[in-house]
PDB file of C-alpha atoms and ligand atoms in Angstrom:
ATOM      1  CA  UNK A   1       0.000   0.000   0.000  1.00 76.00           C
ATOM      2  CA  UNK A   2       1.381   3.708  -0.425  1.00 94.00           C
ATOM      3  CA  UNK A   3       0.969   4.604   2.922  1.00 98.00           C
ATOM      4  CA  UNK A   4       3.696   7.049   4.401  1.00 98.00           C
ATOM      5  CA  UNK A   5       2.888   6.123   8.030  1.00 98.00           C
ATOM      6  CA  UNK A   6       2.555   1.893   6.541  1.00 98.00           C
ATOM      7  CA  UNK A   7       6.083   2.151   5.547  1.00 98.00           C
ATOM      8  CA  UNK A   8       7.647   3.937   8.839  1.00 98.00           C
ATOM      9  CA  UNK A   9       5.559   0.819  10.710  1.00 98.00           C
ATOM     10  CA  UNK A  10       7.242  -1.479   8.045  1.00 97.00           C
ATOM     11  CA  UNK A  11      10.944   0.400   8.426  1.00 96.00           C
ATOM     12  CA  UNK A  12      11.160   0.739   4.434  1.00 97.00           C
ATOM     13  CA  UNK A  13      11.465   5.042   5.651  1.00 97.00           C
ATOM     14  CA  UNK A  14      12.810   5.807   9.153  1.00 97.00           C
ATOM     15  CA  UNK A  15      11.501   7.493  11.929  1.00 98.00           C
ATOM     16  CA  UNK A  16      12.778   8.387  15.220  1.00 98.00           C
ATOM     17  CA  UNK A  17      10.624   6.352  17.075  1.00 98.00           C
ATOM     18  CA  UNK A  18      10.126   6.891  21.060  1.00 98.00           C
ATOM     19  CA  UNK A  19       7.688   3.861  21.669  1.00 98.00           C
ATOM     20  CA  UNK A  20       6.527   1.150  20.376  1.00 98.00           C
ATOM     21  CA  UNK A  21       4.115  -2.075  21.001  1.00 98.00           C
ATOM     22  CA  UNK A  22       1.741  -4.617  18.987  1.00 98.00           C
ATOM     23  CA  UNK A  23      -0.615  -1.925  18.785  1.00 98.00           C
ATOM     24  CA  UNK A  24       0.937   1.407  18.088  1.00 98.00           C
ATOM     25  CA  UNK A  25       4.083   3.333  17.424  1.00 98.00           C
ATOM     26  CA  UNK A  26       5.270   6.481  18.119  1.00 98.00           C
ATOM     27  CA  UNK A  27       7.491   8.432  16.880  1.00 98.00           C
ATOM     28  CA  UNK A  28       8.755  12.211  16.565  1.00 98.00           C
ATOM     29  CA  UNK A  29       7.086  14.221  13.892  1.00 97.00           C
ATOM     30  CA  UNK A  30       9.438  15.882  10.739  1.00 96.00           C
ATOM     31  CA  UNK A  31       8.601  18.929  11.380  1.00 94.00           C
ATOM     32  CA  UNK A  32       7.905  19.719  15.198  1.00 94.00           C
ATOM     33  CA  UNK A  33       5.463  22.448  16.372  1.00 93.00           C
ATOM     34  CA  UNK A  34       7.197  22.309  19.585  1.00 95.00           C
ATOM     35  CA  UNK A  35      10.062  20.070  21.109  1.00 96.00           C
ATOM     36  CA  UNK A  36       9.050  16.566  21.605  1.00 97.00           C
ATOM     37  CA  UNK A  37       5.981  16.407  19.252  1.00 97.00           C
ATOM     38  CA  UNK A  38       5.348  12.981  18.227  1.00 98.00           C
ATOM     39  CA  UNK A  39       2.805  11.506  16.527  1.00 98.00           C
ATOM     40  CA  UNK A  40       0.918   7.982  17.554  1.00 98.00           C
ATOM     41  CA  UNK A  41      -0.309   5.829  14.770  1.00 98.00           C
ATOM     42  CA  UNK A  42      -2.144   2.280  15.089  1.00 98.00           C
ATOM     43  CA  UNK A  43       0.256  -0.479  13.081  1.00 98.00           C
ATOM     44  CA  UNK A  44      -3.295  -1.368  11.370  1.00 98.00           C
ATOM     45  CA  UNK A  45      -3.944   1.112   8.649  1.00 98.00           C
ATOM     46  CA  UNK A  46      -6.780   3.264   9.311  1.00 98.00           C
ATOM     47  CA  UNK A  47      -7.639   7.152   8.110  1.00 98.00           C
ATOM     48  CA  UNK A  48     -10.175   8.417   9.934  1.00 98.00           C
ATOM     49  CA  UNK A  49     -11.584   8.209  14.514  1.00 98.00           C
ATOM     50  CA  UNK A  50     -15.007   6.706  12.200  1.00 98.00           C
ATOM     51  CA  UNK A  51     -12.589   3.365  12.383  1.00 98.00           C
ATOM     52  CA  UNK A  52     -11.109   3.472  15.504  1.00 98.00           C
ATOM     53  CA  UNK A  53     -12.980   1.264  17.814  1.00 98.00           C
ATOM     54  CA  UNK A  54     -13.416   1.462  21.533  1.00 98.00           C
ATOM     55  CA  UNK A  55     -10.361  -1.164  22.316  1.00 98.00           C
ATOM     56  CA  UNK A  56      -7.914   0.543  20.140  1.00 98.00           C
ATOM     57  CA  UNK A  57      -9.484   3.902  21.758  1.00 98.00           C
ATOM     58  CA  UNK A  58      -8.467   2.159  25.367  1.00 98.00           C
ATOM     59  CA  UNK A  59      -5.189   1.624  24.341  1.00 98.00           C
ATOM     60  CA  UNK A  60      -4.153   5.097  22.849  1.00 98.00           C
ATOM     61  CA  UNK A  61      -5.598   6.414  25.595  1.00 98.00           C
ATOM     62  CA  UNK A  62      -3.016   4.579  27.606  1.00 98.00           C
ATOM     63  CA  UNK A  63      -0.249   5.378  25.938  1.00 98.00           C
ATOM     64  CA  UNK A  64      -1.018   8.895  25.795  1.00 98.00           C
ATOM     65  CA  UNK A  65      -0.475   9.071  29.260  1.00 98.00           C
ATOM     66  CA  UNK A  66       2.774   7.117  29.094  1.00 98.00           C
ATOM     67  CA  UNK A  67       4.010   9.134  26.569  1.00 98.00           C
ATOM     68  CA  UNK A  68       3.076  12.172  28.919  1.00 98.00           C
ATOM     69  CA  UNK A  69       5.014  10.987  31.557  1.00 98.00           C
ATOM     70  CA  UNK A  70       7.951  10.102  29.642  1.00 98.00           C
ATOM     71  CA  UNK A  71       7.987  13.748  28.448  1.00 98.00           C
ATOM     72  CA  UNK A  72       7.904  15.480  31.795  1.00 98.00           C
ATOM     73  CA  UNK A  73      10.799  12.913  32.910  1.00 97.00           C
ATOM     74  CA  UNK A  74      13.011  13.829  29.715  1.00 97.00           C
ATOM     75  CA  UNK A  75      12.310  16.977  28.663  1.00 98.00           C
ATOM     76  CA  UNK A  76      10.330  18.937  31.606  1.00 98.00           C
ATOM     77  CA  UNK A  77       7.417  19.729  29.521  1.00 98.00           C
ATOM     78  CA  UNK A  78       4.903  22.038  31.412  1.00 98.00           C
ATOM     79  CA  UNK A  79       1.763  20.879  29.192  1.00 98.00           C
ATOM     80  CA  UNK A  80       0.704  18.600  26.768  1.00 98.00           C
ATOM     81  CA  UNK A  81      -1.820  19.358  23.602  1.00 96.00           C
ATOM     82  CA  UNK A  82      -3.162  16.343  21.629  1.00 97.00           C
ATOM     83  CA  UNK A  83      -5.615  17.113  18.668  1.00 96.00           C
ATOM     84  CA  UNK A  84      -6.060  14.605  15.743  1.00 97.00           C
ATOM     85  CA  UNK A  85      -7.355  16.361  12.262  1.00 96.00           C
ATOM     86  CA  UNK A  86      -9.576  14.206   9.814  1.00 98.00           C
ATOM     87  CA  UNK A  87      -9.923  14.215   6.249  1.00 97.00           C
ATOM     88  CA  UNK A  88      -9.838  18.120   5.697  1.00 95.00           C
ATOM     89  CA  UNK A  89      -6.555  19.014   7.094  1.00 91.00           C
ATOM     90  CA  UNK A  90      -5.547  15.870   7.460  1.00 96.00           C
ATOM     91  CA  UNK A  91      -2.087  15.458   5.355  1.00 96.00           C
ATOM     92  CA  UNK A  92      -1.262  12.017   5.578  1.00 98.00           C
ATOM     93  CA  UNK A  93      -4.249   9.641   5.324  1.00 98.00           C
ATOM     94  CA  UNK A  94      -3.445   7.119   7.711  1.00 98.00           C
ATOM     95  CA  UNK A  95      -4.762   7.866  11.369  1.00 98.00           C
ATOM     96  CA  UNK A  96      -2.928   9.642  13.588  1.00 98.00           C
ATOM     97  CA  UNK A  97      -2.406  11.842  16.922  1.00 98.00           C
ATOM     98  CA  UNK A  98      -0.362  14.440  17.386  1.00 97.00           C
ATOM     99  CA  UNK A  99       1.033  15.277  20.817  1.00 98.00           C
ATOM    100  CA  UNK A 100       2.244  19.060  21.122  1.00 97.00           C
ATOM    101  CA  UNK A 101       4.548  19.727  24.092  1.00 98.00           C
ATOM    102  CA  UNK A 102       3.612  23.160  25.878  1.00 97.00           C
ATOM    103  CA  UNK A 103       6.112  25.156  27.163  1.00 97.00           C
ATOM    104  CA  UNK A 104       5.641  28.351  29.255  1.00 96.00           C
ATOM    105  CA  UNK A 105       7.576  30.441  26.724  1.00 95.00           C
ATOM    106  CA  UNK A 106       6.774  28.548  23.675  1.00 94.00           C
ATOM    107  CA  UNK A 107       4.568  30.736  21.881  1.00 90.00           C
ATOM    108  CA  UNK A 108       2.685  28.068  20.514  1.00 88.00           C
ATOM    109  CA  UNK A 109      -0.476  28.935  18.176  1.00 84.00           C
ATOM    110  CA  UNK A 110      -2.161  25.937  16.595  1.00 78.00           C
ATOM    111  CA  UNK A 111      -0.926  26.000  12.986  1.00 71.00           C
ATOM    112  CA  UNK A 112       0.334  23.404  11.453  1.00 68.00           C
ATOM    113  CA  UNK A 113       2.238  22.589   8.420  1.00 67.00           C
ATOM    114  CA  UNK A 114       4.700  25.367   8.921  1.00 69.00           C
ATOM    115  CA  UNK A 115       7.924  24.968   8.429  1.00 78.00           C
ATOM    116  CA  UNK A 116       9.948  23.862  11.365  1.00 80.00           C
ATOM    117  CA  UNK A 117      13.443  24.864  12.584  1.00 81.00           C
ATOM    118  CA  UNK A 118      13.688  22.513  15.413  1.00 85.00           C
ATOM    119  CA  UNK A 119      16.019  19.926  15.512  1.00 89.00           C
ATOM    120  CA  UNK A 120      14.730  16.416  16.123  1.00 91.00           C
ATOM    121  CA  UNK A 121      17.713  14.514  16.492  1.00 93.00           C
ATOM    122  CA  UNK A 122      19.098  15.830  19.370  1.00 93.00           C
ATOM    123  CA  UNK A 123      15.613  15.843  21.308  1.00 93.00           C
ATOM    124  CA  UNK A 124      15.279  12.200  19.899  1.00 94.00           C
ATOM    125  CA  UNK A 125      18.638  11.671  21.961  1.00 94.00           C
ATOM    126  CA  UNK A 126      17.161  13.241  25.110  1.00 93.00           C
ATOM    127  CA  UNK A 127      14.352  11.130  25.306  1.00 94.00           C
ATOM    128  CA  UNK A 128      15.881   7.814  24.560  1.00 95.00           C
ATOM    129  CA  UNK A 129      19.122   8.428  26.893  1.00 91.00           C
TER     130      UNK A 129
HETATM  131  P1  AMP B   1      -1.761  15.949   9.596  1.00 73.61           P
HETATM  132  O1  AMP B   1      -1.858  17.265   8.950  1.00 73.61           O
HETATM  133  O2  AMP B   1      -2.558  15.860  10.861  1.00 73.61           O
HETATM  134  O3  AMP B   1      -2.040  14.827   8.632  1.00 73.61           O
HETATM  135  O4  AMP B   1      -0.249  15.808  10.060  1.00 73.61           O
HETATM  136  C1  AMP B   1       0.704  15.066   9.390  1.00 73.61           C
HETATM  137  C2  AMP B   1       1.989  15.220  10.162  1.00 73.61           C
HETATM  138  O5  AMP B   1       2.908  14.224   9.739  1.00 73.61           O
HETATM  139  C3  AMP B   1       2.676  16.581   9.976  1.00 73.61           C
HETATM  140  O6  AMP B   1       2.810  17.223  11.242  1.00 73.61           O
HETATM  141  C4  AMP B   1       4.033  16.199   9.371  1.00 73.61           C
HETATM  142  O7  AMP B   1       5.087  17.014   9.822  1.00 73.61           O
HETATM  143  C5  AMP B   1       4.203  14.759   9.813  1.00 73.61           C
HETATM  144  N1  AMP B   1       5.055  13.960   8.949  1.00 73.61           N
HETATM  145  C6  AMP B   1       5.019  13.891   7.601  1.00 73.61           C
HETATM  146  N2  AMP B   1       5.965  13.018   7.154  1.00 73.61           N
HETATM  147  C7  AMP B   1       6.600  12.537   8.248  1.00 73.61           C
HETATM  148  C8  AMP B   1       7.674  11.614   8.457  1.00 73.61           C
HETATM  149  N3  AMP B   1       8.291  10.995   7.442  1.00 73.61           N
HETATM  150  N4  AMP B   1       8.073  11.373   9.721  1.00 73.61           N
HETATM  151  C9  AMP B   1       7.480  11.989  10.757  1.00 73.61           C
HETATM  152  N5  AMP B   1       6.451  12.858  10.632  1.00 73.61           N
HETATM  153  C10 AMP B   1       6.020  13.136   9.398  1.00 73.61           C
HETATM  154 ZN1   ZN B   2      -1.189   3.364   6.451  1.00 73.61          ZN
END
């Protein structure tokens, strides 16, 4: 399938992934909004929350939490937005969350699809380290 977020589950493109399971994946997005944002995707392909059932709902719900907790631990993150777009505005066609790190000086508006100049390879390293 030509699925962008298929092929990071499959590994054919990389991603800098901060968790994983049988279930989901999550990894940093290209171009962050803040420092840390990551984006969780189920494995099974899916576009739209019409598809995501309540199990799958349970589970995300889950990690989200996890995922917040890792955050404060690695990068002292003060706040934590999570919105989810669906078929208008939605890029990439396979389903996905995006967590947006707040910081008290971050100046963060919701736009996306701006061009980012933060780097995610270092802030990769401070999460997994
Ligand atoms: P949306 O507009 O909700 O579909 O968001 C799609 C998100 O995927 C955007 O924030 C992109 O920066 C992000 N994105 C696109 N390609 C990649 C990639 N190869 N790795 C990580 N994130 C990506
Ligand atoms: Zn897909």
């Amino acid at each position: 399938m030509d699925c962008l977020f298929c092929k990071i589950i499959a590994g054919s493109i990389p991603s800098k992934t901060i968790y994983e399971d049988e279930t989901v994946k999550v990894f940093l997005d290209i171009s962050p909004n803040t420092n840390g944002h990551c984006l969780i995707i189920p494995k099974k392909h899916i576009v739209t929350v019409e598809e995501v059932d309540e199990e799958l709902a349970k589970h995300i719900l889950k990690v989200e939490k996890k995922i917040y907790q890792i955050l404060k631990d690695k990068l002292n993150i003060e706040g934590l937005t999570i919105v989810q777009n669906n078929d208008l505005g939605q890029e990439v066609k396979h389903y996905h969350i995006h967590l947006i790190p707040r910081y008290s000086d971050d100046n963060w508006k919701m736009i996306f699809h701006q061009e980012s100049l933060l780097n995610i390879e270092e802030i990769h390293h401070k999460i997994m380290n």
